[in-house]
Structures are given as structure tokens and as C-alpha cells.
Coordinates of C-alpha atoms in Angstrom, one line a residue:
G1 CA -5.2 -2.5 54.8
S2 CA -2.2 -0.9 53.1
C3 CA -4.2 2.4 52.4
K4 CA -5.0 2.7 56.1
T5 CA -1.4 1.9 57.0
A6 CA 0.0 4.4 54.5
R7 CA -2.2 7.3 55.3
N8 CA -1.3 10.3 57.4
A9 CA -3.9 10.0 60.2
E10 CA -3.6 13.7 61.0
F11 CA -5.6 14.7 57.9
Q12 CA -6.6 11.6 56.0
A13 CA -9.3 9.1 56.7
V14 CA -10.1 5.8 54.9
I15 CA -13.4 4.0 54.8
P16 CA -13.2 0.5 53.1
I17 CA -15.8 -0.7 50.7
R18 CA -15.9 -4.5 50.1
G19 CA -17.5 -5.5 46.8
K20 CA -20.0 -3.6 44.7
I21 CA -22.5 -1.2 46.3
L22 CA -26.1 -0.8 45.3
N23 CA -26.9 0.9 42.0
C24 CA -28.3 4.1 43.4
L25 CA -29.9 5.2 40.1
K26 CA -32.2 2.1 39.9
A27 CA -33.1 1.7 43.5
D28 CA -35.6 3.9 45.4
Y29 CA -34.3 6.0 48.3
N30 CA -35.7 3.9 51.1
R31 CA -34.0 0.8 49.7
I32 CA -30.7 2.8 49.4
S33 CA -30.9 4.0 53.0
K34 CA -31.1 0.4 54.2
S35 CA -27.6 -0.3 52.8
D36 CA -25.2 -0.2 55.7
I37 CA -22.2 0.8 53.6
I38 CA -24.0 3.7 51.9
S39 CA -25.4 4.9 55.3
D40 CA -21.9 4.7 56.7
L41 CA -20.5 6.7 53.8
I42 CA -23.2 9.4 54.2
R43 CA -22.4 9.7 57.9
V44 CA -18.7 9.9 57.3
I45 CA -19.1 12.6 54.6
G46 CA -21.2 14.5 57.0
C47 CA -23.3 16.9 54.9
G48 CA -26.5 14.9 54.6
V49 CA -28.3 13.9 51.4
E50 CA -30.0 15.9 48.7
I51 CA -33.3 13.9 48.8
T52 CA -36.2 15.3 50.7
G53 CA -39.8 14.4 51.1
S54 CA -42.3 12.9 53.4
K55 CA -41.7 9.4 52.1
R56 CA -38.2 9.2 53.5
K57 CA -37.9 6.7 56.4
D58 CA -34.2 7.2 57.3
D59 CA -32.4 9.3 59.9
A60 CA -30.0 11.0 57.4
S61 CA -30.1 14.8 57.6
D62 CA -31.0 17.1 54.8
F63 CA -28.1 18.4 52.7
N64 CA -26.0 21.2 54.1
L65 CA -22.6 21.8 52.4
A66 CA -21.3 23.6 55.5
N67 CA -21.3 20.3 57.3
L68 CA -19.0 18.6 54.8
R69 CA -16.1 17.2 56.8
W70 CA -13.5 16.9 54.1
S71 CA -11.8 19.1 51.5
K72 CA -11.5 16.1 49.1
I73 CA -13.4 12.9 48.7
I74 CA -11.1 10.5 46.8
L75 CA -12.3 7.2 45.2
C76 CA -9.5 4.6 45.3
T77 CA -10.2 1.4 43.3
D78 CA -8.1 -1.2 41.5
A79 CA -7.2 -0.4 37.9
D80 CA -9.2 -3.4 36.5
E81 CA -12.7 -4.1 35.3
D82 CA -14.1 -4.7 38.8
G83 CA -12.4 -1.5 40.1
F84 CA -13.9 0.5 37.2
Q85 CA -17.4 -0.8 38.0
I86 CA -17.1 0.0 41.7
R87 CA -15.9 3.5 40.8
T88 CA -18.9 4.0 38.5
L89 CA -21.3 2.8 41.2
L90 CA -19.7 5.3 43.7
L91 CA -20.0 8.1 41.2
T92 CA -23.6 7.1 40.6
L93 CA -24.2 7.4 44.4
F94 CA -22.8 11.0 44.4
Y95 CA -24.8 11.8 41.3
R96 CA -28.0 10.6 42.9
L97 CA -27.6 11.6 46.6
L98 CA -24.9 14.3 46.6
P99 CA -24.8 16.1 43.2
T100 CA -23.6 19.4 44.8
L101 CA -20.3 17.8 45.7
L102 CA -19.7 17.1 42.0
Q103 CA -20.7 20.6 41.1
E104 CA -18.3 22.0 43.8
R105 CA -15.5 19.7 42.5
K106 CA -15.1 17.9 45.9
V107 CA -14.9 14.4 44.3
F108 CA -11.7 13.0 42.9
I109 CA -10.4 9.7 41.5
A110 CA -7.0 8.3 42.6
E111 CA -5.1 6.9 39.6
S112 CA -3.6 3.5 40.4
P113 CA -0.5 2.4 38.6
L114 CA -0.7 -0.6 36.3
F115 CA 3.0 -1.5 36.3
E116 CA 6.0 -1.5 38.6
I117 CA 9.4 -1.2 36.9
T118 CA 12.3 -1.9 39.3
T119 CA 15.8 -0.8 38.5
K120 CA 18.9 -1.1 40.6
D121 CA 18.3 2.2 42.3
D122 CA 14.6 3.0 42.0
I123 CA 11.1 1.8 41.5
L124 CA 9.1 3.5 38.7
F125 CA 5.4 3.4 38.2
A126 CA 3.5 3.4 34.9
Y127 CA -0.2 4.2 34.9
D128 CA -1.0 3.0 31.3
E129 CA 0.6 1.1 28.4
F130 CA 1.9 4.3 26.8
E131 CA 3.7 5.4 30.0
K132 CA 5.2 1.9 30.4
A133 CA 6.5 1.9 26.9
E134 CA 8.1 5.4 27.4
I135 CA 9.8 4.4 30.6
L136 CA 11.1 1.2 29.1
R137 CA 12.4 3.0 26.1
K138 CA 14.4 5.4 28.2
L139 CA 15.8 2.6 30.4
D140 CA 16.8 0.6 27.3
A141 CA 18.5 3.6 25.8
A142 CA 20.5 4.1 29.0
G143 CA 21.4 0.5 29.1
Q144 CA 19.7 0.0 32.5
K145 CA 18.5 -3.4 33.6
Y146 CA 15.1 -3.6 35.1
T147 CA 12.3 -6.0 36.0
L148 CA 8.7 -5.3 35.0
Q149 CA 5.6 -6.6 36.8
R150 CA 1.9 -5.8 36.9
S151 CA 1.0 -3.7 40.0
K152 CA -0.9 -5.6 42.7
G153 CA -4.3 -4.6 43.9
L154 CA -4.7 -1.8 46.5
G155 CA -5.0 -4.3 49.3
E156 CA -1.8 -6.2 48.4
N157 CA 0.6 -3.3 47.7
E158 CA 3.2 -2.4 50.4
P159 CA 2.3 0.7 52.5
D160 CA 5.3 2.7 51.3
M161 CA 4.2 2.2 47.7
M162 CA 0.6 3.2 48.6
W163 CA 1.9 6.4 50.2
Q164 CA 4.0 7.3 47.2
T165 CA 1.4 6.5 44.5
T166 CA -2.0 7.1 46.2
M167 CA -1.8 8.9 49.5
N168 CA 1.0 11.5 49.4
P169 CA -0.4 14.8 48.1
A170 CA 3.0 15.6 46.6
T171 CA 3.3 12.5 44.4
R172 CA -0.1 11.0 43.9
R173 CA -2.2 11.5 40.8
L174 CA -5.8 12.6 41.2
V175 CA -8.4 13.1 38.5
S176 CA -11.0 15.8 39.4
V177 CA -14.5 14.8 38.7
E178 CA -15.7 17.9 36.8
P179 CA -19.3 19.1 36.5
A180 CA -20.3 18.5 32.9
D181 CA -23.4 19.4 30.9
V182 CA -26.3 18.4 33.0
E183 CA -28.5 17.1 30.2
R184 CA -25.7 15.0 28.8
T185 CA -24.8 13.7 32.2
N186 CA -28.4 12.7 32.9
Y187 CA -28.6 10.9 29.6
M188 CA -25.3 8.9 30.1
F189 CA -26.2 7.8 33.7
D190 CA -29.6 6.8 32.5
V191 CA -28.2 4.8 29.6
L192 CA -25.3 3.1 31.5
M193 CA -26.8 2.7 35.0
G194 CA -30.5 3.2 34.7
D195 CA -33.5 1.2 33.3
N196 CA -33.2 2.4 29.7
L197 CA -32.2 -1.0 28.3
A198 CA -33.1 -0.3 24.7
E199 CA -30.9 2.8 24.6
R200 CA -28.1 0.8 26.3
K201 CA -28.2 -1.8 23.6
V202 CA -27.9 1.0 21.0
F203 CA -25.0 2.6 22.8
I204 CA -23.2 -0.8 23.1
A205 CA -23.8 -1.5 19.4
E206 CA -22.4 1.9 18.4
H207 CA -19.5 2.2 20.8
G208 CA -18.7 -1.2 22.1
G209 CA -15.8 -1.7 19.7
E210 CA -14.0 1.3 21.2
Y211 CA -13.7 -0.6 24.5
I212 CA -13.1 -4.1 23.4
K213 CA -9.5 -4.0 24.7
D214 CA -10.9 -3.4 28.2
A215 CA -13.7 -6.0 28.1
D216 CA -13.5 -8.7 30.7
I217 CA -13.9 -11.6 28.3

């Protein structure tokens, strides 16, 4: 709601996604095409899908980059475990159905602030623990009083905050999804999102400790 309210309707469009979408790496295309939200996304993006063949049973057009309707496709999710999973599922969709958009650097991730720091004259936003600590250090050094709170989810933030942190091209923070080494990308999507369960167990055993602070346990 607040994203739609905060947008500039002259050049920004918002399509809401409620909950987690289908894992497009594990499902066959005909099952993917039956997902209403994925079909809606494909229609809004406008350039078709990069899957062809006689077995297709949907009405989506074949891919044509010239029909892309947007200069940027920006993924906005909450900065928590559920938001990160939704973001990964959306990136998997682009990887499977629209890889050219990743190669052409058309896909971005909107960074969402984790903390709101309110002073007498301003509201400051911190996007990670390190940035929070740096802002608080400066405020303490200046003798400024402040209140600190966790930022609310995207649907609960006020529209003016959403404009400043997420929608305004002059102040928002975007992460460009860059095309990486194809072989390594194929491997990581297969391990994390595909059917390679044995390799996923190995990956978790080797690297799980690096993410324990982010684990939803």
C-alpha cells in the first residue's frame, strides 16, 4: 500500500506479490505458466519469455527485448528472512524465464532500511548494523538525543518514508543484479534452488556457519 501511495505514477508502476511465488527452477514451464502472479508479472514486464518449444501451452509471447516496458525492474522486499527468500525466488524466476534481463542489467534490488533513528530535527535511516553504529556514534559525539527503532515492513511504513528510502531516484539505494560467470551461476542456483539435495547438504555443512547470525531460528 505505502509503495503505491509513495510512487510517482508518471513513471513508476508497482505490482504487489503476496507471499512466496513458485520455485521456477524446480517446476516445469507449463506448471509455472499456471501461476497467476507469475503470468501477471510476465504480462506487466512485456517482453515475453525465453522458453520456446512445442510443449508450451500458455499464451505468453516469445522473448523480444524491444518490447520491454521498463528501464528498471526493481525488487522490493522486507529486510528479513522471508523477504530474502521472496527476493531469491524472484531472481530465480528471472534466471529461468528472462535471463537476458539479467545480462542487460535491467534488474535491481531496492535496499530497505533496518533502523529508523529519530532526532529533534531529522529522521535518519541505517541499512545495516555497521551503519547504525556509525550514525549513533556521531550523534553521541555531538550530544544529540535520539530514539532508535527497527524499521517496519514495506506495507507498514509511511508513504513519505517509502518515497525517501525506496521510490525516490535521488535518495533510494539500489543494488544492480550483475551478470556473473554463467557456469558458477548455474551451479549456485542448482545447489540452492534446484533438486541437487546432496550438494546442498555439503554447501550448508561448509558454509552454514557464515550465515548463522541471519538464520531464522
